[in-house]
Short mmCIF file of C-alpha atoms in Angstrom, two decimals:
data_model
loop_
_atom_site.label_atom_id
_atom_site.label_comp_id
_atom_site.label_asym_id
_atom_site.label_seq_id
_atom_site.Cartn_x
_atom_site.Cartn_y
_atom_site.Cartn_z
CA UNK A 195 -21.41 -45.88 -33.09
CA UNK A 196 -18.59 -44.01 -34.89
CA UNK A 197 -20.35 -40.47 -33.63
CA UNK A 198 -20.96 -41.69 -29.99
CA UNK A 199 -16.68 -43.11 -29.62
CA UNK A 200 -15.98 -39.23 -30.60
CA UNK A 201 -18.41 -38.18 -27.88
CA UNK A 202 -16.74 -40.16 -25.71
CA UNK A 203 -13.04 -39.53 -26.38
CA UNK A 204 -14.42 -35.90 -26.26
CA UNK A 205 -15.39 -36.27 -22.64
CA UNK A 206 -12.61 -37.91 -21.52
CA UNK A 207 -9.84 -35.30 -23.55
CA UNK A 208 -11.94 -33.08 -21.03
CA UNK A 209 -11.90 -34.16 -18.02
CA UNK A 210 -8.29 -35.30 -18.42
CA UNK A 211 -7.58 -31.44 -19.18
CA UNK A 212 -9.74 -30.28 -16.48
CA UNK A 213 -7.39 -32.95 -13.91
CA UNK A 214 -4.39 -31.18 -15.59
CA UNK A 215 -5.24 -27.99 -14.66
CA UNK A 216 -5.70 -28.82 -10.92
CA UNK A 217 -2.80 -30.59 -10.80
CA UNK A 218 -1.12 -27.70 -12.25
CA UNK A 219 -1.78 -25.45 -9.41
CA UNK A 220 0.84 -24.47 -7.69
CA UNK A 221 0.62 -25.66 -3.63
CA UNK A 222 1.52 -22.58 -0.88
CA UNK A 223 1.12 -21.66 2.86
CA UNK A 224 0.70 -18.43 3.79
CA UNK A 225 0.66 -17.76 7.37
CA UNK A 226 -1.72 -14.50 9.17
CA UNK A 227 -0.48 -13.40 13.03
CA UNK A 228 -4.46 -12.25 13.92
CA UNK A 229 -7.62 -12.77 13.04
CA UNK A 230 -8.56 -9.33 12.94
CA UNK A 231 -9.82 -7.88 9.42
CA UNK A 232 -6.73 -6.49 8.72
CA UNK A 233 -5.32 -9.33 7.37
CA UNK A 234 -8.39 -11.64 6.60
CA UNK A 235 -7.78 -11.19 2.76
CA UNK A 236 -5.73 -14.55 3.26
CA UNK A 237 -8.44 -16.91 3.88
CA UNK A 238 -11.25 -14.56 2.29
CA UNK A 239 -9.39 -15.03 -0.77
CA UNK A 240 -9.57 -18.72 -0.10
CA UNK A 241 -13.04 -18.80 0.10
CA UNK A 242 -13.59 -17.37 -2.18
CA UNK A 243 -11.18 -18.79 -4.88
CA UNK A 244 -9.81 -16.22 -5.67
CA UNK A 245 -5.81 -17.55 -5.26
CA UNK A 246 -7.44 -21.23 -6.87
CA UNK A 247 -8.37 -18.66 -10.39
CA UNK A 248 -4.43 -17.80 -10.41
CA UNK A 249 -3.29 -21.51 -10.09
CA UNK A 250 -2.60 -21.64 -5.94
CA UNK A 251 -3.70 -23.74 -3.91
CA UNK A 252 -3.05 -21.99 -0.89
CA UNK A 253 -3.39 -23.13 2.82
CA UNK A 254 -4.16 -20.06 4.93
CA UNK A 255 -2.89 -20.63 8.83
CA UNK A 256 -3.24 -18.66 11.66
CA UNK A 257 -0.54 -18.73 13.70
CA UNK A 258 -0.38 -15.50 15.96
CA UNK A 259 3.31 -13.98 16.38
CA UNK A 260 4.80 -16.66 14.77
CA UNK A 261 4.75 -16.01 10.78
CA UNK A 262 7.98 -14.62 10.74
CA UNK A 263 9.47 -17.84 12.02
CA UNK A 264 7.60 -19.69 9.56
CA UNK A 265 8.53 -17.67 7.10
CA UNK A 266 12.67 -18.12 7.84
CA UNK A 267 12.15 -21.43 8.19
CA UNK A 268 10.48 -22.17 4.99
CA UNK A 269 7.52 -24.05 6.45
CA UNK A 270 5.04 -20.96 4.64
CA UNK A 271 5.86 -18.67 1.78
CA UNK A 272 4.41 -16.21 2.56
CA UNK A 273 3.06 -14.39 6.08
CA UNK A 274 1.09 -12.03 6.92
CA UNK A 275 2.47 -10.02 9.58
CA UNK A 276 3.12 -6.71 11.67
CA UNK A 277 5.80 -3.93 10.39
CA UNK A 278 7.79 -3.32 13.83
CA UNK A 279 8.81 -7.33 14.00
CA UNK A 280 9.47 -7.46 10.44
CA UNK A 281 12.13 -4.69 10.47
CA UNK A 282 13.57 -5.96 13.20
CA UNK A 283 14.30 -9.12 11.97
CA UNK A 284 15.32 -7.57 8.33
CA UNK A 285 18.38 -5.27 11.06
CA UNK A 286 19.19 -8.90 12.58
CA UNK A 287 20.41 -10.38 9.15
CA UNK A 288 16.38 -11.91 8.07
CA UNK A 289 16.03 -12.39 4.50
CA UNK A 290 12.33 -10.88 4.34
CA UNK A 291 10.94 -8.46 2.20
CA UNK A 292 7.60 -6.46 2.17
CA UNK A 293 5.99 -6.98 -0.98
CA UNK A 294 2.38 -5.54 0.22
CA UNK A 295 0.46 -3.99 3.28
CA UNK A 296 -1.24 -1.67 4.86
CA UNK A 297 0.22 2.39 5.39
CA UNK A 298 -1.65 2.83 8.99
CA UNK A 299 -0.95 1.14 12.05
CA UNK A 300 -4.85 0.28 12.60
CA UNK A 301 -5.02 0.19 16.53
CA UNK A 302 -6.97 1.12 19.32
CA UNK A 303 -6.54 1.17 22.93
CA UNK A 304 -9.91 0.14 24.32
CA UNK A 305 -10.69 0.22 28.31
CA UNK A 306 -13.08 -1.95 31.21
CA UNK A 307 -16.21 0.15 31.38
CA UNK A 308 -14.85 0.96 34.63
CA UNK A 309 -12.02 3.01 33.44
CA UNK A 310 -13.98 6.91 32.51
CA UNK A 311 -10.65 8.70 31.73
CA UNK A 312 -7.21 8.18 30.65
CA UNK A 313 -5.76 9.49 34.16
CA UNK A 314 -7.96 5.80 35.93
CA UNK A 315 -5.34 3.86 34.09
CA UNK A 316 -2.29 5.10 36.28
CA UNK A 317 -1.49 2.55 38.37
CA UNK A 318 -3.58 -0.07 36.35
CA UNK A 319 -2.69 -2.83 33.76
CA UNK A 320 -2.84 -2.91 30.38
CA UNK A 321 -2.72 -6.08 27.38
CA UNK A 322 -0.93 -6.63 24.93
CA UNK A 323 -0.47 -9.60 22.27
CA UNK A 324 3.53 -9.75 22.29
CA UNK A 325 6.41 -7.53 23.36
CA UNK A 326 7.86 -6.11 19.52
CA UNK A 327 4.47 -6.97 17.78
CA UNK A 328 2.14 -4.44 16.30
CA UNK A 329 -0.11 -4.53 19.20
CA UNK A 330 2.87 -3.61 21.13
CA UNK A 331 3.61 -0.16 19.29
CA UNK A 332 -0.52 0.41 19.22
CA UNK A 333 -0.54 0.74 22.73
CA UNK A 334 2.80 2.50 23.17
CA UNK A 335 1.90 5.33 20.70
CA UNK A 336 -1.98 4.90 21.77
CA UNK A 337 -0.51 5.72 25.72
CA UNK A 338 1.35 8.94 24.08
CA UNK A 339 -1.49 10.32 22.72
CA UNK A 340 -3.30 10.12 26.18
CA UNK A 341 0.09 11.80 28.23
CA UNK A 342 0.63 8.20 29.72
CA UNK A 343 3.97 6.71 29.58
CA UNK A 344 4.13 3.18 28.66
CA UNK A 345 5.82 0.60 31.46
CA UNK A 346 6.02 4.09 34.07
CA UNK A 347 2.44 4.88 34.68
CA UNK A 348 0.57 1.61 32.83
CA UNK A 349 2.13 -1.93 33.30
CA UNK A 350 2.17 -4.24 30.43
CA UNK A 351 1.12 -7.00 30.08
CA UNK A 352 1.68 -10.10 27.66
CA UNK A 353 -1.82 -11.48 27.06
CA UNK A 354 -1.84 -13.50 24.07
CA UNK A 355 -4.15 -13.15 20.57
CA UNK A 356 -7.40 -11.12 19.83
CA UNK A 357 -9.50 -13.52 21.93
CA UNK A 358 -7.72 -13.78 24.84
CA UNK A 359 -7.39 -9.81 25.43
CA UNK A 360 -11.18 -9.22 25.09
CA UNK A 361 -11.02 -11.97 27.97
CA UNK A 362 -8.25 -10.20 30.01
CA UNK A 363 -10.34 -6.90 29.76
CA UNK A 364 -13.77 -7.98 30.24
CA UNK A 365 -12.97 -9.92 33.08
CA UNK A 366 -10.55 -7.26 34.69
CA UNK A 367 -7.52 -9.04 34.32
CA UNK A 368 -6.52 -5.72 32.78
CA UNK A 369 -8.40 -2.55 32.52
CA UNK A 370 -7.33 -1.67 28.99
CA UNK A 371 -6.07 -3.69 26.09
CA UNK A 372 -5.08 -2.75 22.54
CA UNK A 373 -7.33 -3.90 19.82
CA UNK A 374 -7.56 -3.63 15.95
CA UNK A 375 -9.24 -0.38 14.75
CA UNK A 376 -11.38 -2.84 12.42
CA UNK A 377 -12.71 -4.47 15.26
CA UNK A 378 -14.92 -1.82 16.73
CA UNK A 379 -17.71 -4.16 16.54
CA UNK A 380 -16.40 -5.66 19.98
CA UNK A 381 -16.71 -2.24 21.87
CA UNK A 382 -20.45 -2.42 21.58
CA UNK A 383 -20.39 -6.59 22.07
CA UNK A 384 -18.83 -6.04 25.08
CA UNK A 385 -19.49 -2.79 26.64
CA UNK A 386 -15.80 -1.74 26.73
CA UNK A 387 -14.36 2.31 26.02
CA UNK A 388 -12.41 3.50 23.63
CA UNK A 389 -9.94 5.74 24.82
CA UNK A 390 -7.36 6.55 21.65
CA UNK A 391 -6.42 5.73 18.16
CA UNK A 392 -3.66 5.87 15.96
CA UNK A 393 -5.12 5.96 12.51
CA UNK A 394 -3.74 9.15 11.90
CA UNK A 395 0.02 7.69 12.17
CA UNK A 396 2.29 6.86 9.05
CA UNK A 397 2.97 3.21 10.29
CA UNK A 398 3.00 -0.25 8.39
CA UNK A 399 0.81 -2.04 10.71
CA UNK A 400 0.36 -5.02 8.52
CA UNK A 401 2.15 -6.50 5.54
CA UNK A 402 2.67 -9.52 3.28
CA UNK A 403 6.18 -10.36 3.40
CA UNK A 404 8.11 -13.64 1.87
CA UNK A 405 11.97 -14.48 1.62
CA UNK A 406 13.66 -12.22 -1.05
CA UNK A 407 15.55 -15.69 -1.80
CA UNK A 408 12.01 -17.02 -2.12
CA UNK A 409 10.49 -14.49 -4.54
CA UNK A 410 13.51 -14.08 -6.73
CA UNK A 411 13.49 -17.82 -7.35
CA UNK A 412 9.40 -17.94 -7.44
CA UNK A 413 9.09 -14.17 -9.10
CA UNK A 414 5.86 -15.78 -10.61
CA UNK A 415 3.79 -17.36 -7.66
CA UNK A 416 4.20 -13.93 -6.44
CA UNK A 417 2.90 -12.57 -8.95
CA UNK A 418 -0.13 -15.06 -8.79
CA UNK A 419 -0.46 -14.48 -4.92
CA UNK A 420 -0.93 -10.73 -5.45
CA UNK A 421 -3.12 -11.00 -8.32
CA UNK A 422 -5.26 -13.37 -5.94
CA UNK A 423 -4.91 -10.52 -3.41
CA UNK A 424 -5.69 -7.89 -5.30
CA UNK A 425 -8.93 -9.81 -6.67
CA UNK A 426 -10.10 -10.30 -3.40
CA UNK A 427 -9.99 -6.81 -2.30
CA UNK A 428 -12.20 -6.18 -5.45
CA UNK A 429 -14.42 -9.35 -4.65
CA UNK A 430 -14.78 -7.68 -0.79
CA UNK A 431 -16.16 -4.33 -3.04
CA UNK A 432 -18.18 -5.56 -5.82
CA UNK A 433 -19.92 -8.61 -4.05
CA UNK A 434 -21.20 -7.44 -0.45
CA UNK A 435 -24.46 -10.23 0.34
CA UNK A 436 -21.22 -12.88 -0.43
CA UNK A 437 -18.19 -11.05 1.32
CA UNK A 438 -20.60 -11.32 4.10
CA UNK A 439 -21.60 -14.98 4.24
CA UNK A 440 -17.58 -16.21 3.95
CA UNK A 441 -17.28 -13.82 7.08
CA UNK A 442 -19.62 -15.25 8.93
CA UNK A 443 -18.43 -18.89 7.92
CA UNK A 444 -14.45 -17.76 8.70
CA UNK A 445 -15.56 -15.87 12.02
CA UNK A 446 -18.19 -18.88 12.84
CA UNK A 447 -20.83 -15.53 13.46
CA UNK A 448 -24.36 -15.55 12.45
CA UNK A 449 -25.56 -12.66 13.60
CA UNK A 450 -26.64 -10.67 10.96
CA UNK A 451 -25.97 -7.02 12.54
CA UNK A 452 -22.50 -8.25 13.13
CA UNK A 453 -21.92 -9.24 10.08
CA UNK A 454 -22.80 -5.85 8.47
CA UNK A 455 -21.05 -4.09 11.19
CA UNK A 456 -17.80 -6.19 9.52
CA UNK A 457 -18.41 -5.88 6.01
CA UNK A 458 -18.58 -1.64 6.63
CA UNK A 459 -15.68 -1.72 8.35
CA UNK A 460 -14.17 -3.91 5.65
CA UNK A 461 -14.77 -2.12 3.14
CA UNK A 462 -12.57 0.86 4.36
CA UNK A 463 -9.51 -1.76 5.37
CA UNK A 464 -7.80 -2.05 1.88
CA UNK A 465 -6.72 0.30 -1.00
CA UNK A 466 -7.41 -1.43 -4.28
CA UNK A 467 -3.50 -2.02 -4.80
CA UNK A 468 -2.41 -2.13 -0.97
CA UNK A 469 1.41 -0.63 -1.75
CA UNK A 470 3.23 0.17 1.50
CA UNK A 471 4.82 4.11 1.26
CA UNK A 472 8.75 4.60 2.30
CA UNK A 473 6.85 6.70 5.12
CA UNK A 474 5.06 3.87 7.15
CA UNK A 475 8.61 2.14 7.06
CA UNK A 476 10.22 4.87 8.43
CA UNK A 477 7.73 5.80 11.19
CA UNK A 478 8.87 2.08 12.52
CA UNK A 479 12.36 2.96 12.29
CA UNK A 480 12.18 6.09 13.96
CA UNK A 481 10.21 4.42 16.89
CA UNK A 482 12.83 1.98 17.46
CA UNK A 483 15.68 4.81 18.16
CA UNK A 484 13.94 6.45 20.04
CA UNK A 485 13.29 2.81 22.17
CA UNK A 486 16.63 2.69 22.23
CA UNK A 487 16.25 -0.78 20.60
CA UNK A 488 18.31 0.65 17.25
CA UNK A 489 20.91 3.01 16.31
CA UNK A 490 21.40 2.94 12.59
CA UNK A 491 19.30 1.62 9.98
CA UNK A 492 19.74 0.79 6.18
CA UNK A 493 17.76 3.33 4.04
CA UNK A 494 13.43 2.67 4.82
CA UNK A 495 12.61 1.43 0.96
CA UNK A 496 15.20 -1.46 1.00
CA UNK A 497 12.54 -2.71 3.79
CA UNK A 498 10.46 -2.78 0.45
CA UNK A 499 10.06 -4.43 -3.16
CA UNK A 500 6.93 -2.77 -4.26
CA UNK A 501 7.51 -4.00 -7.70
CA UNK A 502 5.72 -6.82 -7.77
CA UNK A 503 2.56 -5.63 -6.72
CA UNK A 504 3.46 -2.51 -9.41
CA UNK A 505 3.15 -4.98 -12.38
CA UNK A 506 0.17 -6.16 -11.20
CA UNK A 507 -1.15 -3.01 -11.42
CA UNK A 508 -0.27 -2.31 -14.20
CA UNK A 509 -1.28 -5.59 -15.80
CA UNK A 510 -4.86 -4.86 -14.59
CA UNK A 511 -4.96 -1.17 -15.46
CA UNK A 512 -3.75 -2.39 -18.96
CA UNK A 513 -7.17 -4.18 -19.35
#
């Protein structure tokens, strides 16, 4: 009797623990502008409990173009966004800070299988996701690599998220939209040309930014989110049959070719400590004078607080 009351008050000492430590985590929403794999590692990380391990419960949503509103307005902590919106709302007086990303601007300009050269878009349309996003600057350095000049010989146009470009383009709505360079996958899906890149351009294309307010008072959910970031990216390395399934259940896809297509093409998306260089920053600030939309800027790395991610590298490499 005696032996089976300790059994007991053993079993409920655990599972009274065990309800302790999920009430203890810590409840965020972190926000992601596209669905491309450039910033998947949000609900990947999700999935794959990653954040859950570091006490978060986080809520990924995607919200295209609108994380930086979200952000200011404290309805997420934490967004995943483009750089070229992000610095412009830093010059306007936004308290945001980049606390992780992505050094390469990651886009494409893909065409209708009508279009065979870069001169057949004179004259023609071309889609975008929104004026000042990163799709924006894609095509607009994507047009200067082909000799075009953006709003002169190509009109733009406003088309919306991933989804509704390969729309716009494969019906002929447009005849060339800009794309993620992850997402090559859809060039072959749905017969359309690529016609330039910009890999080979110093440019934050994507980053992980909160409220500098926000992480100075919270230094140590950041800490947890990036740990649960940088996990993931290792998860996305070391565990490739699973990586795969959680894509397939995020981008409701069950072909298997497709899948592998994604997971390659994942595997190259994110340095194992994604810390955004002074560089990328200033490649966006340079592109805005010369738009004409800014004439002075603050120095590129107060764009930046790379420290956090920092001492999570070092925590790890101290293992």
């Amino acid at each position: 009797m005696k032996r089976c009351m300790i059994l007991c008050l053993l079993v409920f000492l655990f599972v009274d623990l065990s309800q302790s430590k999920v009430y203890a985590q810590v409840k965020i929403r972190a926000a992601y502008g596209t669905p491309s794999l450039s910033q998947v590692v949000f609900p990947l990380g999700v999935h794959a409990g990653m954040f859950e391990r570091n006490g978060l419960s986080v809520e990924p949503l995607y919200i295209a173009g609108r994380s930086i509103n979200l952000l200011l307005s404290g309805d997420v902590q934490f967004g995943f966004t483009g750089g070229p919106q992000t610095v412009l709302a830093r010059l306007s007086g936004a308290d945001l800070i980049t606390i992780a990303g992505l050094n390469r601007l990651g886009q494409m300009i893909v065409a209708h299988p009508s279009i065979k050269s870069p001169a057949d878009l004179v004259g023609k349309k071309v889609g975008i996701g929104v004026f000042g996003t990163t799709a924006d600057y894609g095509m607009r350095l994507g047009l200067r690599k082909l000799n075009l000049r953006a709003n002169k010989e190509v009109t733009f146009i406003q088309v919306g998220d991933v989804p509704a470009r390969i729309a716009a383009v494969t019906s002929g709505a447009v005849h060339a939209v800009v794309l993620s360079s992850f997402d090559k996958h859809f060039l072959e899906q749905h017969g359309l040309r690529l016609l330039a890149e910009t890999e080979d351009i110093d440019f934050m294309g994507s980053g992980i930014m909160t409220t500098e307010s926000y992480a100075r008072a919270n230094r140590d959910v950041v800490l947890r989110l990036l740990r649960g970031v940088v996990e993931t990216i290792r998860f996305i390395k070391a565990e490739p049959k699973r990586t795969t399934e959680l894509l397939g259940r995020i981008y409701r896809e069950n072909d298997p070719a497709v899948l592998a297509r994604r997971y390659q093409i994942l595997l190259g998306v994110y340095p194992d400590y994604p810390i955004v260089a002074v560089s990328a920053i200033q490649s966006i600030i340079d592109v805005l004078k010369e738009d004409g939309k800014i004439k002075e800027s603050p120095p590129a790395q107060t764009f930046l607080d790379m420290s956090y991610l920092r001492a999570v590298e070092k925590e790890r490499q101290g293992k």
